[in-house]
Coordinates of C-alpha atoms in Angstrom, one line a residue:
M26 CA 123.8 102.4 126.0
E27 CA 121.8 104.2 128.7
F28 CA 120.4 107.7 128.2
F29 CA 118.5 109.7 130.8
I30 CA 116.2 112.7 130.4
R31 CA 113.8 114.5 132.7
K32 CA 110.0 114.4 132.3
K33 CA 108.7 116.9 129.8
S34 CA 112.3 117.9 128.9
T35 CA 113.5 118.4 125.3
L36 CA 117.2 118.3 126.2
P37 CA 119.7 116.7 126.1
V38 CA 119.4 115.4 122.5
I39 CA 120.2 111.8 121.8
E40 CA 123.1 111.3 119.4
I41 CA 125.0 108.4 117.9
D42 CA 128.2 108.3 115.9
L43 CA 127.8 106.4 112.6
I44 CA 131.6 106.1 111.8
K45 CA 132.8 104.4 114.9
D46 CA 130.8 103.7 118.1
G47 CA 131.9 100.8 120.3
R48 CA 128.3 100.2 121.3
L49 CA 126.9 100.2 117.8
D50 CA 129.8 98.6 115.9
Y51 CA 128.7 100.1 112.5
N52 CA 130.7 102.1 110.0
Y53 CA 129.0 104.4 107.4
D54 CA 132.2 106.2 106.5
K55 CA 132.1 105.2 102.8
T56 CA 128.3 105.1 102.4
N57 CA 126.6 107.8 100.5
L58 CA 123.7 109.0 102.7
T59 CA 122.4 111.5 100.1
G60 CA 118.6 111.0 100.0
A61 CA 118.7 108.6 103.0
T62 CA 115.9 108.6 105.5
I63 CA 116.9 108.3 109.2
T64 CA 114.3 107.9 111.8
F65 CA 114.1 107.2 115.6
S66 CA 111.6 105.0 117.4
M67 CA 111.1 104.4 121.2
R68 CA 109.1 101.6 122.7
D69 CA 107.9 101.2 126.3
V70 CA 109.8 98.2 127.8
E71 CA 106.8 97.3 130.1
T72 CA 103.8 97.7 127.7
G73 CA 105.5 97.1 124.4
F74 CA 103.7 100.2 123.0
Y75 CA 105.6 102.7 120.9
R76 CA 106.0 106.2 122.4
I77 CA 107.8 107.5 119.3
T78 CA 107.4 105.9 115.8
N79 CA 109.7 107.0 112.9
G80 CA 110.6 110.4 114.4
A81 CA 112.7 112.5 112.0
C82 CA 116.4 112.7 112.8
T83 CA 119.1 115.1 111.6
Y84 CA 122.5 114.0 110.2
S85 CA 125.7 116.0 110.4
Y86 CA 127.9 115.3 107.4
E87 CA 130.8 117.1 109.2
N88 CA 130.7 115.0 112.4
K89 CA 129.1 111.9 110.9
T90 CA 126.5 111.8 113.7
V91 CA 122.8 111.3 113.9
T92 CA 120.7 113.4 116.4
F93 CA 117.1 113.2 117.6
Q94 CA 115.5 116.1 119.4
F95 CA 112.8 115.1 122.0
T96 CA 109.6 117.1 122.4
K97 CA 107.8 117.6 125.7
K98 CA 105.1 115.1 124.5
N99 CA 107.8 112.5 123.8
T100 CA 109.0 112.7 127.4
S101 CA 105.7 113.3 129.2
K102 CA 105.5 109.8 130.6
V103 CA 108.0 108.5 133.2
G104 CA 109.4 105.1 132.2
R105 CA 112.1 103.0 130.6
Y106 CA 112.2 102.6 126.8
V107 CA 114.2 100.7 124.2
C108 CA 115.2 102.6 121.2
E109 CA 116.4 102.2 117.6
F110 CA 117.6 104.2 114.7
N111 CA 116.4 103.2 111.2
V112 CA 118.7 104.2 108.3
T113 CA 117.0 103.7 104.9
T114 CA 118.9 104.1 101.7
D115 CA 118.3 102.8 98.1
Q116 CA 120.0 99.6 99.3
G117 CA 117.5 98.9 102.0
T118 CA 117.0 99.6 105.7
V119 CA 119.5 99.1 108.5
I120 CA 118.3 99.1 112.1
L121 CA 120.8 100.4 114.7
P122 CA 122.3 99.2 117.0
L123 CA 123.4 96.1 115.0
R124 CA 124.6 94.0 118.0
D125 CA 122.7 92.7 121.0
D126 CA 123.6 95.9 122.9
K127 CA 120.4 98.0 123.0
I128 CA 119.8 101.7 123.5
Y129 CA 117.7 102.5 126.5
V130 CA 116.1 105.8 127.4
T131 CA 114.9 106.4 130.9
V132 CA 112.5 109.3 131.5
L133 CA 112.9 110.5 135.1
E134 CA 110.6 112.6 137.3
S135 CA 111.2 116.3 137.0
F136 CA 112.9 118.2 139.8
V137 CA 110.0 120.6 139.9
N138 CA 106.9 119.7 141.9
S139 CA 104.0 121.9 140.8
D140 CA 102.0 120.9 144.0
L141 CA 104.3 123.0 146.1
C142 CA 103.5 126.2 144.3
C143 CA 100.6 126.1 142.0
A144 CA 97.8 124.1 143.6
P145 CA 94.5 126.0 144.2
G146 CA 94.4 127.8 147.6
R147 CA 98.2 127.8 148.1
N148 CA 100.3 130.9 148.3
P149 CA 103.9 130.9 147.2
L150 CA 106.4 131.6 149.9
P151 CA 107.6 135.3 149.9
V152 CA 111.1 135.7 148.3
P153 CA 113.1 138.6 149.7
T154 CA 114.0 141.2 147.1
P155 CA 117.8 141.9 147.1
T156 CA 118.9 145.5 147.3
P157 CA 120.8 146.5 144.2
T158 CA 124.4 147.6 144.6
A159 CA 125.9 149.9 142.1
V160 CA 128.9 148.3 140.5
P161 CA 131.0 150.1 137.9
V162 CA 130.7 148.2 134.6
T163 CA 133.3 148.4 131.8
P164 CA 131.6 147.9 128.4
T165 CA 132.7 144.8 126.6
P166 CA 132.5 144.5 122.8
T167 CA 129.9 142.0 121.7
P168 CA 131.2 139.5 119.2
T169 CA 129.1 139.0 116.1
P170 CA 127.7 135.4 116.0
T171 CA 128.5 133.3 113.0
P172 CA 125.3 131.8 111.6
T173 CA 125.3 127.9 111.6
P174 CA 123.3 126.2 109.0
T175 CA 120.5 123.9 110.4
P176 CA 120.4 120.5 108.8
T177 CA 117.0 119.8 107.2
P178 CA 115.6 116.3 107.7
T179 CA 115.2 114.3 104.4
P180 CA 111.5 113.6 103.9
F181 CA 110.6 109.8 103.8
V182 CA 109.5 108.4 100.4
N183 CA 107.8 105.0 100.8
N184 CA 109.3 103.3 97.7
F185 CA 109.4 99.9 99.4
A186 CA 107.5 96.6 99.1
Y187 CA 106.8 94.7 102.3
L188 CA 106.7 90.9 102.7
F189 CA 104.4 89.4 105.4
I190 CA 105.1 85.7 106.2
E191 CA 102.2 84.0 107.9
P192 CA 103.2 80.5 109.2
Q193 CA 100.7 77.7 109.4
S194 CA 101.9 77.1 112.9
G195 CA 100.5 80.6 113.9
S196 CA 97.1 80.1 112.4
T197 CA 95.4 80.1 115.9
N198 CA 97.2 83.3 116.9
I199 CA 96.2 85.3 113.9
G200 CA 92.7 83.7 113.8
Q201 CA 91.9 84.6 117.4
W202 CA 93.2 88.2 116.9
M203 CA 91.0 88.8 113.8
Y204 CA 87.9 87.1 115.3
G205 CA 88.3 89.0 118.6
N206 CA 88.2 92.2 116.6
G207 CA 85.0 91.4 114.8
S208 CA 86.5 90.4 111.4
N209 CA 85.3 87.6 109.1
F210 CA 88.8 87.4 107.7
F211 CA 90.9 85.1 109.9
G212 CA 94.2 85.1 108.0
F213 CA 95.4 83.2 105.0
A214 CA 96.6 80.2 107.1
N215 CA 92.9 79.7 108.1
N216 CA 91.8 79.4 104.4
S217 CA 90.0 82.7 104.4
L218 CA 90.3 85.9 102.4
P219 CA 89.6 89.6 103.2
T220 CA 86.0 90.7 102.6
L221 CA 85.6 91.8 99.0
N222 CA 83.9 95.0 99.8
Q223 CA 86.1 98.2 99.7
A224 CA 85.1 99.6 103.1
Q225 CA 85.3 96.2 105.0
F226 CA 88.5 95.2 103.0
N227 CA 90.1 98.4 104.5
I228 CA 89.1 97.4 108.0
D229 CA 90.2 93.7 107.6
M230 CA 93.6 94.6 106.2
N231 CA 94.3 97.3 108.9
L232 CA 93.5 94.6 111.5
Y233 CA 95.7 92.0 109.8
V234 CA 98.8 94.3 109.4
G235 CA 98.2 95.7 112.9
F236 CA 98.6 92.2 114.5
S237 CA 101.3 92.5 117.2
G238 CA 102.8 89.2 116.1
W239 CA 104.6 90.9 113.2
T240 CA 106.7 93.0 115.6
G241 CA 106.5 91.0 118.8
G242 CA 108.4 87.8 117.6
V243 CA 105.3 85.5 117.2
F244 CA 105.7 85.7 113.4
P245 CA 108.8 86.4 111.3
T246 CA 109.7 90.1 111.0
V247 CA 108.3 92.0 108.0
I248 CA 110.9 92.1 105.2
S249 CA 111.2 95.1 102.8
S250 CA 112.6 95.5 99.3
V251 CA 113.3 98.7 97.4
V252 CA 110.9 99.5 94.5
P253 CA 113.2 101.3 92.0
Q254 CA 111.8 104.4 90.2
S255 CA 113.9 103.9 87.1
T256 CA 115.3 101.0 85.0
G257 CA 119.0 100.2 84.7
G258 CA 121.8 98.1 86.2
L259 CA 121.7 94.9 88.3
D260 CA 120.6 94.4 91.9
D261 CA 122.5 92.6 94.6
F262 CA 121.7 89.2 93.1
N263 CA 122.7 90.1 89.5
N264 CA 119.1 90.4 88.3
P265 CA 118.0 93.4 86.1
I266 CA 116.6 96.5 87.9
V267 CA 113.3 97.3 86.3
Q268 CA 111.2 100.4 87.1
Y269 CA 108.4 99.9 89.6
N270 CA 109.3 96.2 90.2
F271 CA 110.8 95.5 93.6
K272 CA 114.4 94.2 93.7
T273 CA 115.4 90.6 94.5
V274 CA 115.1 89.8 98.2
V275 CA 116.1 86.6 100.0
I276 CA 114.4 84.8 102.9
P277 CA 117.2 82.7 104.4
A278 CA 116.6 79.0 104.9
N279 CA 114.9 78.1 108.1
T280 CA 113.8 81.7 108.8
V281 CA 110.4 80.1 109.5
G282 CA 109.9 76.6 110.7
S283 CA 106.7 75.6 109.0
Q284 CA 104.9 76.0 105.7
S285 CA 103.8 79.6 105.3
W286 CA 101.8 82.0 103.2
Y287 CA 104.0 84.7 101.6
T288 CA 102.1 88.0 100.9
W289 CA 103.4 91.2 99.4
M290 CA 102.1 94.7 100.2
V291 CA 103.2 97.5 98.0
P292 CA 102.3 101.2 98.3
T293 CA 100.3 102.5 95.3
G294 CA 102.6 105.4 94.9
A295 CA 105.7 103.2 94.7
T296 CA 104.4 101.7 91.4
S297 CA 103.0 105.0 90.1
G298 CA 99.5 103.6 90.5
Q299 CA 100.1 100.4 88.5
Y300 CA 99.4 96.9 89.6
Q301 CA 102.3 94.4 90.5
S302 CA 100.5 91.8 88.4
E303 CA 103.5 89.3 88.2
I304 CA 106.1 88.3 90.8
D305 CA 109.1 86.0 90.3
F306 CA 110.2 83.5 92.9
N307 CA 112.5 80.6 93.5
S308 CA 112.1 78.3 96.6
V309 CA 115.1 76.0 96.0
G310 CA 118.0 78.4 96.6
N311 CA 118.7 79.8 93.2
P312 CA 118.2 83.7 92.8
N313 CA 118.8 83.6 89.0
L314 CA 116.4 80.8 88.1
L315 CA 113.1 82.5 88.9
N316 CA 109.6 81.4 88.0
T317 CA 107.0 84.1 87.1
V318 CA 103.6 83.8 88.8
N319 CA 100.5 85.8 88.2
Q320 CA 99.0 87.4 91.3
N321 CA 95.3 87.2 92.3
P322 CA 93.7 90.2 90.4
T323 CA 90.5 90.1 92.5
L324 CA 92.5 90.9 95.6
Y325 CA 94.8 93.5 94.2
S326 CA 91.8 95.4 92.7
Y327 CA 91.1 96.5 96.3
Y328 CA 93.3 98.7 98.4
F329 CA 93.6 99.7 102.1
T330 CA 94.9 102.8 103.8
Y331 CA 97.0 101.7 106.8
T332 CA 96.9 103.8 109.9
G333 CA 99.1 101.7 112.3
S334 CA 102.8 101.4 113.0
T335 CA 103.8 97.9 111.7
I336 CA 104.8 99.5 108.3
P337 CA 104.7 103.1 107.2
Q338 CA 101.3 104.7 107.0
D339 CA 100.3 104.7 103.3
T340 CA 97.8 103.3 100.8
Y341 CA 98.6 99.7 99.8
R342 CA 97.5 96.9 97.5
I343 CA 98.2 93.2 98.4
Y344 CA 99.7 90.7 96.1
T345 CA 99.4 86.9 96.7
T346 CA 98.5 83.8 94.7
N347 CA 95.9 82.8 97.4
P348 CA 93.7 80.7 97.2
N349 CA 96.2 79.2 94.7
S350 CA 98.9 77.6 96.9
V351 CA 101.9 78.6 94.8
F352 CA 103.0 81.1 97.5
Y353 CA 102.3 78.6 100.3
L354 CA 106.0 77.6 100.7
N355 CA 108.4 75.6 102.9
N356 CA 111.6 77.4 103.9
D357 CA 114.0 74.5 103.8
D358 CA 116.2 76.4 101.3
N359 CA 116.7 80.1 100.6
I360 CA 113.6 81.6 99.0
Y361 CA 113.9 84.5 96.5
F362 CA 111.3 87.0 95.3
K363 CA 111.5 89.8 92.7
G364 CA 108.9 92.0 91.0
N365 CA 108.5 91.0 87.4
N366 CA 105.8 93.1 85.7
T367 CA 103.4 96.0 86.5
T368 CA 100.3 96.8 84.5
P369 CA 98.1 99.9 84.5

């Protein structure tokens, strides 16, 4: 899908049809989007930098369409961008478009050249003033406009846990990134831990999460799981849903080709300030035969406030067994994780 807009323009808006769009091949007709968060992101094709990250969208229940309104700042740089819509419900996050077809936005130069008029020392060309001609006018009744309700974007609530998979094969990549930015934490695959000082811990973890490999294809994509705010029912893998303990999530077999460290990062608000002290897992393909493992309390006693764009900006704690190697796993079979217990 190709979309064109002029530099520093706010129109036209970009709109997709969630019910049936041949380019998106996705159907939300029977999905309840009440409380859903829908955002728009736009990344520069040449530099890989995001121009827009998680911009708020509006959803029309009548037309089943999602719309994003550009600002002048969004379109202030000429270029070509690849875009995506993120639809987050209590079942997880779907990134549109689903197929290989991508949405491209091209920001074109504006028709107006300010150098012709407004540069210092230049005078605008005189424009002749037309002589008004009297024309008889018949008054026309003015219709009363019908007010149209403006959809209000649903605020994003970060009730998600995020799984970072650091493969041993990428130890050099993450190590060089951390070292080059002045950190003494070189990644878990290099047998190191974040500095156990709150100020430096915050710096170390911002660098670690901000590594471009998580979003650039060097490492597996970050996986998220819903953190329920109440107890009741079963999740998609027939495991009990327990308040503040993230739902069962699967890492399909051979997602990563080497032994890797699996580390969870959970917003403090998602667990109401409690610690995710125990996590269940199974690394041999059985989602209902889970082993409970204590997390490293020294590490989760610290927190960091993330300011980048890899995951939503928020305050997080990290949960891992490191230096204990329980979460240093092969991915020959499906791997399953689920939050088991939180403690004050």
